[in-house]
Amino acid sequence: MRALLVANPAATTTSARTRDVLTHALASEMKLEAVTTEYRGHARDLGRQAAESDDIDLVVALGGDGTVNEVVNGLLHAGPDLEGLPRLAVVPGGSTNVFARALGLPNDAVEATGALLDALREGSERTVGMGIAEGTPGTEDEAVPSRWFTFCAGLGFDAGVVGRVEQQREQGRKSTHALYLRQVARQFLQEPNRRHGSITLERPGEEPVTDLVLSIICNTSPWTYLGNRPVYASPKASFDTGLDLLSLSRMSTVSAARYATQLLTSSPERGPHGKHVVSLHDLDRFTLHSKVPLPLQMDGDHLGLRTSVTFTGVRRALRVIV
């Protein structure tokens, strides 16, 4: 087996020594080429090269969710091809590692490498669905390039939080769950659209849902983690179905406290609920329009401001070693 290891040297929870140990462990079982990313988008470029190569059977992403997202976008740049594309494997190295943990992998890089090697020996793999977002035709965002996401996207509030966290990290602060919680509080206090939402949801054959404050799109469950605590925004979301959507039509101080509590106490059986909650399961395609430009995030990566985004759930998009 020929494999490409894409390693992010800035991954939060792995050191150079750890990466060397993992590289040697993988190289003992396969013909391995290891590349360390050098710039933003490098993992995407490497994934694309692997997809276009005739002799790469497997791409291993060593890093956080951002690294995995880039590799996936490279692999799927020309669309899904289960038989023609290399398989994907993930070794978690970030602070949260939602995608890897949703696949059932250990959150420790060394343990995950052991699990990966066991899966390869046993021929254990699965197909997973992915989401893709693109600028809506006929809008000012129609020229925005499409982008795949592995576990979640968000328009509005949660994307604003992601943007704040990225700003803090650029200033040298370490990515921690405490940092995220502080930025959640700051985003809430400064959120201009929390009382009168600007988002409209449109689905084929359905009446539009208007005045939404935020929208979280999930491709799997849980939505994220706070330390070891899983958070379920859309408990039914799955790699085997379409996309799930959680939206709120109001976010006053009282309602925000209620929904935050529901998120923190959410479970695989129940997520946020109430009269201001819009919760939809297994959607194939829908569009979110906003009266004002709102921040957009995918897999924890802030992508700037958008006024209209169309989301599509693509079943059986990629083969993953588990």
CSV table of C-alpha atoms in Angstrom, one decimal:
chain,number,residue,atom,x,y,z
A,1,MET,CA,0.0,0.0,0.0
A,2,ARG,CA,1.2,3.5,-0.9
A,3,ALA,CA,0.2,6.2,1.5
A,4,LEU,CA,0.6,9.9,1.9
A,5,LEU,CA,0.9,11.4,5.4
A,6,VAL,CA,-0.1,15.0,5.6
A,7,ALA,CA,1.1,16.4,8.9
A,8,ASN,CA,0.3,19.9,10.3
A,9,PRO,CA,3.3,21.0,12.4
A,10,ALA,CA,1.1,23.6,14.2
A,11,ALA,CA,-1.3,21.0,15.4
A,12,THR,CA,-2.2,21.8,19.0
A,13,THR,CA,-1.6,18.5,20.8
A,14,THR,CA,1.3,16.9,18.9
A,15,SER,CA,5.0,17.6,19.1
A,16,ALA,CA,7.7,17.1,16.5
A,17,ARG,CA,8.8,14.0,18.4
A,18,THR,CA,5.3,12.6,18.5
A,19,ARG,CA,5.0,13.1,14.7
A,20,ASP,CA,8.3,11.3,14.1
A,21,VAL,CA,7.1,8.3,16.2
A,22,LEU,CA,3.8,8.1,14.4
A,23,THR,CA,5.5,8.5,11.0
A,24,HIS,CA,7.8,5.6,11.8
A,25,ALA,CA,4.9,3.4,13.0
A,26,LEU,CA,3.0,4.0,9.8
A,27,ALA,CA,6.0,3.6,7.6
A,28,SER,CA,6.6,0.1,9.1
A,29,GLU,CA,3.3,-1.1,7.7
A,30,MET,CA,3.2,0.7,4.3
A,31,LYS,CA,5.2,2.6,1.7
A,32,LEU,CA,4.8,6.1,3.2
A,33,GLU,CA,5.6,9.5,2.0
A,34,ALA,CA,5.3,12.1,4.8
A,35,VAL,CA,4.8,15.8,4.0
A,36,THR,CA,4.7,18.6,6.6
A,37,THR,CA,2.3,21.4,5.6
A,38,GLU,CA,4.0,24.8,5.1
A,39,TYR,CA,1.1,27.2,4.4
A,40,ARG,CA,-2.7,27.6,4.7
A,41,GLY,CA,-4.2,25.5,2.0
A,42,HIS,CA,-1.2,23.2,1.6
A,43,ALA,CA,-3.1,20.2,2.9
A,44,ARG,CA,-5.8,20.8,0.3
A,45,ASP,CA,-3.2,21.0,-2.4
A,46,LEU,CA,-1.6,17.7,-1.2
A,47,GLY,CA,-5.0,16.0,-1.1
A,48,ARG,CA,-5.7,17.1,-4.7
A,49,GLN,CA,-2.4,15.8,-5.9
A,50,ALA,CA,-3.2,12.5,-4.2
A,51,ALA,CA,-6.6,12.4,-5.9
A,52,GLU,CA,-5.0,12.9,-9.2
A,53,SER,CA,-2.2,10.4,-8.7
A,54,ASP,CA,-2.5,6.8,-9.9
A,55,ASP,CA,-0.5,5.2,-7.1
A,56,ILE,CA,-1.7,6.7,-3.8
A,57,ASP,CA,-4.1,4.3,-2.0
A,58,LEU,CA,-4.4,6.2,1.3
A,59,VAL,CA,-4.1,9.7,2.6
A,60,VAL,CA,-3.5,10.1,6.4
A,61,ALA,CA,-4.3,13.5,7.9
A,62,LEU,CA,-2.4,14.2,11.1
A,63,GLY,CA,-3.7,17.4,12.6
A,64,GLY,CA,-6.9,19.0,13.8
A,65,ASP,CA,-10.3,19.4,12.1
A,66,GLY,CA,-8.9,22.2,9.8
A,67,THR,CA,-6.2,19.9,8.4
A,68,VAL,CA,-8.8,17.2,7.8
A,69,ASN,CA,-11.1,19.7,6.1
A,70,GLU,CA,-8.3,20.8,3.7
A,71,VAL,CA,-7.4,17.2,2.9
A,72,VAL,CA,-11.0,16.3,2.2
A,73,ASN,CA,-11.5,19.4,-0.1
A,74,GLY,CA,-8.4,18.3,-2.0
A,75,LEU,CA,-9.5,14.7,-2.4
A,76,LEU,CA,-13.1,15.8,-3.5
A,77,HIS,CA,-12.0,18.7,-5.7
A,78,ALA,CA,-13.5,16.9,-8.7
A,79,GLY,CA,-16.4,15.3,-6.8
A,80,PRO,CA,-16.9,11.9,-5.1
A,81,ASP,CA,-15.5,8.7,-6.7
A,82,LEU,CA,-15.5,5.9,-4.2
A,83,GLU,CA,-13.6,3.5,-6.4
A,84,GLY,CA,-11.1,5.9,-7.9
A,85,LEU,CA,-10.1,8.1,-4.9
A,86,PRO,CA,-7.7,7.2,-2.2
A,87,ARG,CA,-9.1,6.3,1.2
A,88,LEU,CA,-8.9,8.8,4.1
A,89,ALA,CA,-7.5,8.1,7.5
A,90,VAL,CA,-7.3,10.5,10.4
A,91,VAL,CA,-4.9,10.8,13.3
A,92,PRO,CA,-6.2,13.5,15.7
A,93,GLY,CA,-3.8,16.3,16.6
A,94,GLY,CA,-6.0,19.3,17.3
A,95,SER,CA,-7.6,20.7,20.4
A,96,THR,CA,-11.1,19.3,19.6
A,97,ASN,CA,-10.9,16.7,16.8
A,98,VAL,CA,-14.7,16.4,16.2
A,99,PHE,CA,-14.5,14.5,13.0
A,100,ALA,CA,-12.1,11.9,14.3
A,101,ARG,CA,-14.0,11.4,17.5
A,102,ALA,CA,-17.3,11.1,15.6
A,103,LEU,CA,-15.8,8.2,13.7
A,104,GLY,CA,-15.1,6.6,17.1
A,105,LEU,CA,-11.3,7.1,17.0
A,106,PRO,CA,-9.4,7.7,20.3
A,107,ASN,CA,-8.6,11.3,20.9
A,108,ASP,CA,-5.0,10.5,21.6
A,109,ALA,CA,-2.7,10.5,18.5
A,110,VAL,CA,-0.7,7.5,19.6
A,111,GLU,CA,-3.8,5.4,20.4
A,112,ALA,CA,-5.5,6.5,17.2
A,113,THR,CA,-2.4,5.4,15.2
A,114,GLY,CA,-2.7,2.0,16.8
A,115,ALA,CA,-6.4,1.8,16.0
A,116,LEU,CA,-5.6,2.9,12.4
A,117,LEU,CA,-3.0,0.2,11.9
A,118,ASP,CA,-5.4,-2.4,13.3
A,119,ALA,CA,-8.1,-1.2,11.0
A,120,LEU,CA,-5.8,-1.4,8.0
A,121,ARG,CA,-4.7,-5.0,8.9
A,122,GLU,CA,-8.4,-6.0,9.2
A,123,GLY,CA,-9.5,-4.1,6.1
A,124,SER,CA,-12.0,-2.1,8.2
A,125,GLU,CA,-13.5,1.0,6.5
A,126,ARG,CA,-16.8,2.8,6.0
A,127,THR,CA,-18.2,5.3,3.6
A,128,VAL,CA,-19.2,8.7,5.0
A,129,GLY,CA,-21.4,11.5,3.7
A,130,MET,CA,-20.2,15.0,3.5
A,131,GLY,CA,-21.7,18.5,3.2
A,132,ILE,CA,-20.9,21.0,0.5
A,133,ALA,CA,-21.7,24.7,0.6
A,134,GLU,CA,-21.7,27.1,-2.4
A,135,GLY,CA,-22.7,30.6,-3.2
A,136,THR,CA,-26.4,30.6,-4.3
A,137,PRO,CA,-26.9,31.2,-8.0
A,138,GLY,CA,-28.4,34.5,-8.9
A,139,THR,CA,-27.1,36.2,-5.7
A,140,GLU,CA,-24.0,38.4,-5.1
A,141,ASP,CA,-22.3,35.3,-3.6
A,142,GLU,CA,-22.8,33.0,-6.6
A,143,ALA,CA,-19.1,33.3,-7.6
A,144,VAL,CA,-17.9,32.1,-4.2
A,145,PRO,CA,-16.1,28.7,-4.6
A,146,SER,CA,-17.9,25.7,-3.2
A,147,ARG,CA,-16.4,24.0,-0.2
A,148,TRP,CA,-16.9,20.6,1.5
A,149,PHE,CA,-17.3,20.2,5.2
A,150,THR,CA,-17.0,17.0,7.3
A,151,PHE,CA,-19.0,17.6,10.4
A,152,CYS,CA,-20.5,21.1,10.6
A,153,ALA,CA,-21.1,24.6,9.2
A,154,GLY,CA,-22.7,27.7,10.7
A,155,LEU,CA,-24.1,31.0,9.5
A,156,GLY,CA,-24.3,33.8,12.0
A,157,PHE,CA,-23.6,33.6,15.7
A,158,ASP,CA,-21.4,30.5,16.0
A,159,ALA,CA,-19.4,31.5,13.0
A,160,GLY,CA,-18.8,34.9,14.7
A,161,VAL,CA,-17.4,33.0,17.7
A,162,VAL,CA,-15.1,31.1,15.4
A,163,GLY,CA,-13.9,34.3,13.9
A,164,ARG,CA,-13.2,35.8,17.3
A,165,VAL,CA,-11.2,32.7,18.3
A,166,GLU,CA,-9.1,32.9,15.2
A,167,GLN,CA,-8.3,36.5,15.9
A,168,GLN,CA,-7.2,35.6,19.4
A,169,ARG,CA,-5.0,32.7,18.0
A,170,GLU,CA,-3.4,35.1,15.5
A,171,GLN,CA,-2.4,37.2,18.5
A,172,GLY,CA,-0.6,34.3,20.1
A,173,ARG,CA,-3.3,32.9,22.4
A,174,LYS,CA,-3.6,29.1,22.6
A,175,SER,CA,-6.7,27.4,21.4
A,176,THR,CA,-8.5,26.2,24.5
A,177,HIS,CA,-12.1,25.5,25.5
A,178,ALA,CA,-11.9,28.4,27.9
A,179,LEU,CA,-11.0,30.7,25.1
A,180,TYR,CA,-14.0,29.6,23.1
A,181,LEU,CA,-16.4,30.1,26.0
A,182,ARG,CA,-15.0,33.7,26.6
A,183,GLN,CA,-15.6,34.5,22.9
A,184,VAL,CA,-19.1,33.1,23.1
A,185,ALA,CA,-19.9,35.5,25.8
A,186,ARG,CA,-18.4,38.4,23.9
A,187,GLN,CA,-20.1,37.5,20.7
A,188,PHE,CA,-23.5,37.4,22.5
A,189,LEU,CA,-23.0,40.8,24.1
A,190,GLN,CA,-22.1,42.4,20.8
A,191,GLU,CA,-24.4,40.4,18.5
A,192,PRO,CA,-26.5,43.0,16.6
A,193,ASN,CA,-29.1,40.5,15.2
A,194,ARG,CA,-29.9,38.4,18.2
A,195,ARG,CA,-33.4,39.9,18.8
A,196,HIS,CA,-34.5,40.3,15.2
A,197,GLY,CA,-33.0,37.6,13.0
A,198,SER,CA,-31.9,38.3,9.4
A,199,ILE,CA,-31.8,34.7,8.1
A,200,THR,CA,-34.4,33.1,5.9
A,201,LEU,CA,-34.4,29.3,5.3
A,202,GLU,CA,-35.6,28.1,1.9
A,203,ARG,CA,-36.3,24.5,0.9
A,204,PRO,CA,-37.7,23.0,-2.3
A,205,GLY,CA,-41.5,22.5,-1.9
A,206,GLU,CA,-41.7,24.2,1.6
A,207,GLU,CA,-42.7,27.6,2.8
A,208,PRO,CA,-39.7,29.8,3.8
A,209,VAL,CA,-38.8,30.2,7.5
A,210,THR,CA,-37.9,33.8,8.2
A,211,ASP,CA,-36.3,35.9,10.9
A,212,LEU,CA,-33.8,33.3,12.1
A,213,VAL,CA,-31.0,34.5,14.3
A,214,LEU,CA,-28.5,31.7,13.7
A,215,SER,CA,-28.2,28.4,11.8
A,216,ILE,CA,-26.0,25.4,12.6
A,217,ILE,CA,-25.7,22.7,10.0
A,218,CYS,CA,-24.6,19.3,11.2
A,219,ASN,CA,-23.3,16.4,9.2
A,220,THR,CA,-22.8,14.2,12.2
A,221,SER,CA,-23.4,14.1,15.9
A,222,PRO,CA,-22.1,15.4,18.3
A,223,TRP,CA,-21.7,18.9,17.0
A,224,THR,CA,-18.7,19.6,19.0
A,225,TYR,CA,-17.0,18.9,22.4
A,226,LEU,CA,-16.2,20.8,25.5
A,227,GLY,CA,-13.2,18.9,26.8
A,228,ASN,CA,-14.6,15.3,27.0
A,229,ARG,CA,-18.2,16.5,27.0
A,230,PRO,CA,-20.0,15.9,23.7
A,231,VAL,CA,-22.5,18.6,22.7
A,232,TYR,CA,-25.5,17.6,20.6
A,233,ALA,CA,-27.0,20.4,18.5
A,234,SER,CA,-28.7,17.9,16.2
A,235,PRO,CA,-28.7,14.4,17.9
A,236,LYS,CA,-30.0,12.6,14.8
A,237,ALA,CA,-27.3,13.9,12.4
A,238,SER,CA,-25.3,11.1,10.9
A,239,PHE,CA,-22.6,10.4,8.3
A,240,ASP,CA,-25.2,8.0,6.7
A,241,THR,CA,-27.9,10.6,6.1
A,242,GLY,CA,-28.3,14.1,4.7
A,243,LEU,CA,-27.7,17.3,6.6
A,244,ASP,CA,-29.4,18.4,9.9
A,245,LEU,CA,-30.2,22.0,10.7
A,246,LEU,CA,-30.7,23.8,14.0
A,247,SER,CA,-31.9,27.4,13.9
A,248,LEU,CA,-33.1,29.8,16.5
A,249,SER,CA,-35.6,32.5,15.9
A,250,ARG,CA,-34.9,34.4,19.1
A,251,MET,CA,-31.9,34.8,21.3
A,252,SER,CA,-32.7,37.2,24.2
A,253,THR,CA,-30.7,36.9,27.4
A,254,VAL,CA,-33.3,34.5,28.9
A,255,SER,CA,-33.7,32.3,25.8
A,256,ALA,CA,-30.0,32.2,25.2
A,257,ALA,CA,-29.4,31.0,28.7
A,258,ARG,CA,-32.1,28.4,28.2
A,259,TYR,CA,-30.7,27.1,24.9
A,260,ALA,CA,-27.1,27.2,26.2
A,261,THR,CA,-28.2,25.0,29.2
A,262,GLN,CA,-30.0,22.6,26.8
A,263,LEU,CA,-26.8,22.3,24.7
A,264,LEU,CA,-24.6,21.7,27.7
A,265,THR,CA,-27.0,19.0,28.9
A,266,SER,CA,-27.9,17.6,25.5
A,267,SER,CA,-27.7,13.9,24.8
A,268,PRO,CA,-28.0,11.5,21.8
A,269,GLU,CA,-31.7,11.4,22.6
A,270,ARG,CA,-32.5,15.1,22.9
A,271,GLY,CA,-31.0,18.4,21.8
A,272,PRO,CA,-32.2,22.0,22.0
A,273,HIS,CA,-36.0,22.4,21.9
A,274,GLY,CA,-38.7,25.0,22.3
A,275,LYS,CA,-41.0,27.4,20.4
A,276,HIS,CA,-38.1,29.4,19.0
A,277,VAL,CA,-36.2,26.3,17.8
A,278,VAL,CA,-36.2,25.1,14.2
A,279,SER,CA,-34.8,21.6,14.1
A,280,LEU,CA,-34.8,19.6,10.8
A,281,HIS,CA,-33.3,16.2,10.0
A,282,ASP,CA,-31.9,14.6,6.8
A,283,LEU,CA,-32.0,17.5,4.4
A,284,ASP,CA,-30.7,17.0,0.9
A,285,ARG,CA,-30.5,20.7,-0.2
A,286,PHE,CA,-31.5,24.0,1.3
A,287,THR,CA,-30.5,27.7,1.1
A,288,LEU,CA,-29.9,30.3,3.8
A,289,HIS,CA,-30.4,33.9,2.8
A,290,SER,CA,-29.5,36.9,5.1
A,291,LYS,CA,-30.6,40.5,4.9
A,292,VAL,CA,-27.2,41.5,6.1
A,293,PRO,CA,-23.8,39.9,5.5
A,294,LEU,CA,-23.1,37.3,8.2
A,295,PRO,CA,-20.0,35.2,9.1
A,296,LEU,CA,-19.8,31.7,7.8
A,297,GLN,CA,-17.8,28.9,9.3
A,298,MET,CA,-17.1,25.3,8.2
A,299,ASP,CA,-15.5,22.7,10.4
A,300,GLY,CA,-14.3,25.5,12.7
A,301,ASP,CA,-12.7,27.6,10.0
A,302,HIS,CA,-14.0,31.2,9.5
A,303,LEU,CA,-14.7,31.9,5.9
A,304,GLY,CA,-15.7,35.5,5.9
A,305,LEU,CA,-19.1,37.2,5.4
A,306,ARG,CA,-21.9,35.8,3.2
A,307,THR,CA,-25.5,36.8,2.4
A,308,SER,CA,-26.6,33.6,0.7
A,309,VAL,CA,-25.3,30.0,0.9
A,310,THR,CA,-26.8,26.8,-0.5
A,311,PHE,CA,-26.0,23.6,1.3
A,312,THR,CA,-26.1,20.1,-0.1
A,313,GLY,CA,-25.8,16.8,1.7
A,314,VAL,CA,-23.8,14.2,-0.4
A,315,ARG,CA,-24.2,10.6,0.8
A,316,ARG,CA,-21.3,8.2,0.4
A,317,ALA,CA,-18.8,10.8,-0.6
A,318,LEU,CA,-15.6,9.2,0.7
A,319,ARG,CA,-14.1,6.0,2.1
A,320,VAL,CA,-12.6,6.3,5.6
A,321,ILE,CA,-10.5,3.8,7.5
A,322,VAL,CA,-12.0,3.2,10.9
